[in-house]
GROMACS .gro file of C-alpha atoms in nm:
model
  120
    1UNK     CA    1  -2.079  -4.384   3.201
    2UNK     CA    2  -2.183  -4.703   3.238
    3UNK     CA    3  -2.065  -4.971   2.963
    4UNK     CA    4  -2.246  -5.278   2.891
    5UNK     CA    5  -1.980  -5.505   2.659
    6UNK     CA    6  -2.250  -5.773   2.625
    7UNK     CA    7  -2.496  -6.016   2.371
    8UNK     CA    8  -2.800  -5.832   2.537
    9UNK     CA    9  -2.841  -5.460   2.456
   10UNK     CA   10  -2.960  -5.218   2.699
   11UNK     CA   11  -3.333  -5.111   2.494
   12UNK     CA   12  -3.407  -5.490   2.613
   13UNK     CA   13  -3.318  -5.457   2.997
   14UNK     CA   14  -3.573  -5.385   3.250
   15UNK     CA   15  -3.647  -5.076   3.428
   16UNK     CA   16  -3.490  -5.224   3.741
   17UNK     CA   17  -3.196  -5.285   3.608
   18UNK     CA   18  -3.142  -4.972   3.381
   19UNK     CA   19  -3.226  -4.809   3.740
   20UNK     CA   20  -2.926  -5.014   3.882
   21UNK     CA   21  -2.669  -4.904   3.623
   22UNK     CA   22  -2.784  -4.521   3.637
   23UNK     CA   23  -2.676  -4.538   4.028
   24UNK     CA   24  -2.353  -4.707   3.979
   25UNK     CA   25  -2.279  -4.483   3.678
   26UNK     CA   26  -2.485  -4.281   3.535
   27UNK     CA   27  -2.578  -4.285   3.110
   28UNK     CA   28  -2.564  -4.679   2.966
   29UNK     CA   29  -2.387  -4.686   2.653
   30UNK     CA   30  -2.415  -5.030   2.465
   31UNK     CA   31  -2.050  -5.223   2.295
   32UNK     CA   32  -2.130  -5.519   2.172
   33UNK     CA   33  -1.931  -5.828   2.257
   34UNK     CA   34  -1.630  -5.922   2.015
   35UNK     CA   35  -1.699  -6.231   1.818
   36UNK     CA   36  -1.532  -6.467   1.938
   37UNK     CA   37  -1.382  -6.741   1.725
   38UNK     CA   38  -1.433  -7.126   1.908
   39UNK     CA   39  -1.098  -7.219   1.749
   40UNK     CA   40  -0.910  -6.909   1.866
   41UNK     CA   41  -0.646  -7.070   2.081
   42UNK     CA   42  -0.526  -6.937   2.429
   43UNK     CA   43  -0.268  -6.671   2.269
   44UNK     CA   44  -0.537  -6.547   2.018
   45UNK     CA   45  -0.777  -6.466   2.304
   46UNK     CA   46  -0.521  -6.331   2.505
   47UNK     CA   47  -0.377  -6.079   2.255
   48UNK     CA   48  -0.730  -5.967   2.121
   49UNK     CA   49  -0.862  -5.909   2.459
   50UNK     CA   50  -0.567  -5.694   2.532
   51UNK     CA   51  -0.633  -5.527   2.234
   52UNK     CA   52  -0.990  -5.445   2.314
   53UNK     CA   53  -0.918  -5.359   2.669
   54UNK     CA   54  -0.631  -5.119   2.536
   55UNK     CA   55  -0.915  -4.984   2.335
   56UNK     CA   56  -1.145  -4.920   2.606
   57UNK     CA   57  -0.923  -4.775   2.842
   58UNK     CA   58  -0.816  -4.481   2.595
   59UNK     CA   59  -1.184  -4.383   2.563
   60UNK     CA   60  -1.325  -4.385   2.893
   61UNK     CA   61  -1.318  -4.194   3.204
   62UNK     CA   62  -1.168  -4.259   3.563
   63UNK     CA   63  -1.502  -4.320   3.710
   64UNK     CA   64  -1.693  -4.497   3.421
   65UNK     CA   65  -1.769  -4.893   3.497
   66UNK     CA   66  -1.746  -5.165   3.262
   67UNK     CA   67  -2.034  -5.390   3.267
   68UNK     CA   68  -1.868  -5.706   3.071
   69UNK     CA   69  -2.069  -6.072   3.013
   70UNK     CA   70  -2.002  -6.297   2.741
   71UNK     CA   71  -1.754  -6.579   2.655
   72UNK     CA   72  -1.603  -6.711   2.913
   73UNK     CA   73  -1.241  -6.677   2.841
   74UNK     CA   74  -1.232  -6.417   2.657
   75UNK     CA   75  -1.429  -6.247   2.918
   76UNK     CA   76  -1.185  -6.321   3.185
   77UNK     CA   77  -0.878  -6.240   2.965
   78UNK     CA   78  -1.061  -5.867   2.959
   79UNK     CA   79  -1.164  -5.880   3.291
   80UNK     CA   80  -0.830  -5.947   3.398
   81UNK     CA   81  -0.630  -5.659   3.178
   82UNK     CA   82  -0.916  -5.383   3.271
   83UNK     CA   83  -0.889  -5.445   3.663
   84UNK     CA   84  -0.479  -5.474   3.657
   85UNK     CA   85  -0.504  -5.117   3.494
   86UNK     CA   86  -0.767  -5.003   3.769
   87UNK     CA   87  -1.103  -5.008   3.542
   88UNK     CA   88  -1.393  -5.092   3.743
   89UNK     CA   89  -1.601  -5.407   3.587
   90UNK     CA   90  -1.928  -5.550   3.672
   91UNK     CA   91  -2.142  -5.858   3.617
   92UNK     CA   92  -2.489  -5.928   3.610
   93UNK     CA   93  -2.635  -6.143   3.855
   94UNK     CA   94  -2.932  -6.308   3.782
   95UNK     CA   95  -3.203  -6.524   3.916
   96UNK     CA   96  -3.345  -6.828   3.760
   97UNK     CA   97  -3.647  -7.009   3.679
   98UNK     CA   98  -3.642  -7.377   3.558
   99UNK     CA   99  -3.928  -7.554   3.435
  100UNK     CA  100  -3.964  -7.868   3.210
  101UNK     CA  101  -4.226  -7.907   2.948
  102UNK     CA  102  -4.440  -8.230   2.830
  103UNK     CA  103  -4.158  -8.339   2.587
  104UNK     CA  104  -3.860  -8.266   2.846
  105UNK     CA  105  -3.715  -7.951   2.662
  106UNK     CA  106  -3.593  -7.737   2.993
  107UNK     CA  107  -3.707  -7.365   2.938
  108UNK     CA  108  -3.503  -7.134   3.167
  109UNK     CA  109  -3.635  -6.811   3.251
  110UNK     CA  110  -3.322  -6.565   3.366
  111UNK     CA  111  -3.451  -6.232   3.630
  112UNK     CA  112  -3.201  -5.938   3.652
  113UNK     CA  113  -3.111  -5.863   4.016
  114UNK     CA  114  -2.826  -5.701   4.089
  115UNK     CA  115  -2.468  -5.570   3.946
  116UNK     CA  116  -2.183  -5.769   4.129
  117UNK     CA  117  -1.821  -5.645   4.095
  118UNK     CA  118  -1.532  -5.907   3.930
  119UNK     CA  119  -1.242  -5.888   4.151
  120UNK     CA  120  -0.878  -6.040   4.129
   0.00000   0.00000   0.00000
């Protein structure tokens, strides 16, 4: 299985990239992110990602991968605990597209291309 533990659901990814999960690892099953509280402290983040990771190690198989984007530390707190207990865990690379309009509001455009694996 493939796990995406992310703000963007699977039903909203492209072909190509649905395609790129399916050959790393087969069905995509969706988990969204945790909330994440912006006055959590180090500790807090810490202890709840080990908590989730705990979580997601007891359910899944040997082979699965862990697709995993989100907040930034709590992302690497997970991250972390998954690969230290052998868990394969991707990220999303992307390509992107900046334009600015008449006003100067800059509207980024963000194109899937490839799954990258975190490593230690």
């Amino acid at each position: 299985m493939f796990y995406n533990i992310s703000n963007h659901p699977s039903k909203y990814w492209t072909d190509h990239q649905i395609s790129k999960a399916k050959q790393i690892a087969g069905d995509v099953v969706d988990i969204p992110f945790p909330e994440v509280s912006p006055y959590d402290g180090a500790e807090v983040i810490s202890s709840k990602a080990k908590q989730f990771g705990q979580e997601l190690i007891d359910k899944i198989e040997s082979d699965d991968v862990i697709h995993i984007m989100g907040e930034h530390t709590f992302m690497f707190a997970l991250v972390s605990y998954l690969l230290e207990h052998g868990v394969r865990c991707v990220a999303s690379t992307t390509s992107r597209e900046v334009e600015y309009n008449e006003t100067g509001d800059k509207i980024s455009q963000f194109h899937f291309v490839n799954f990258r694996d975190y490593c230690l």
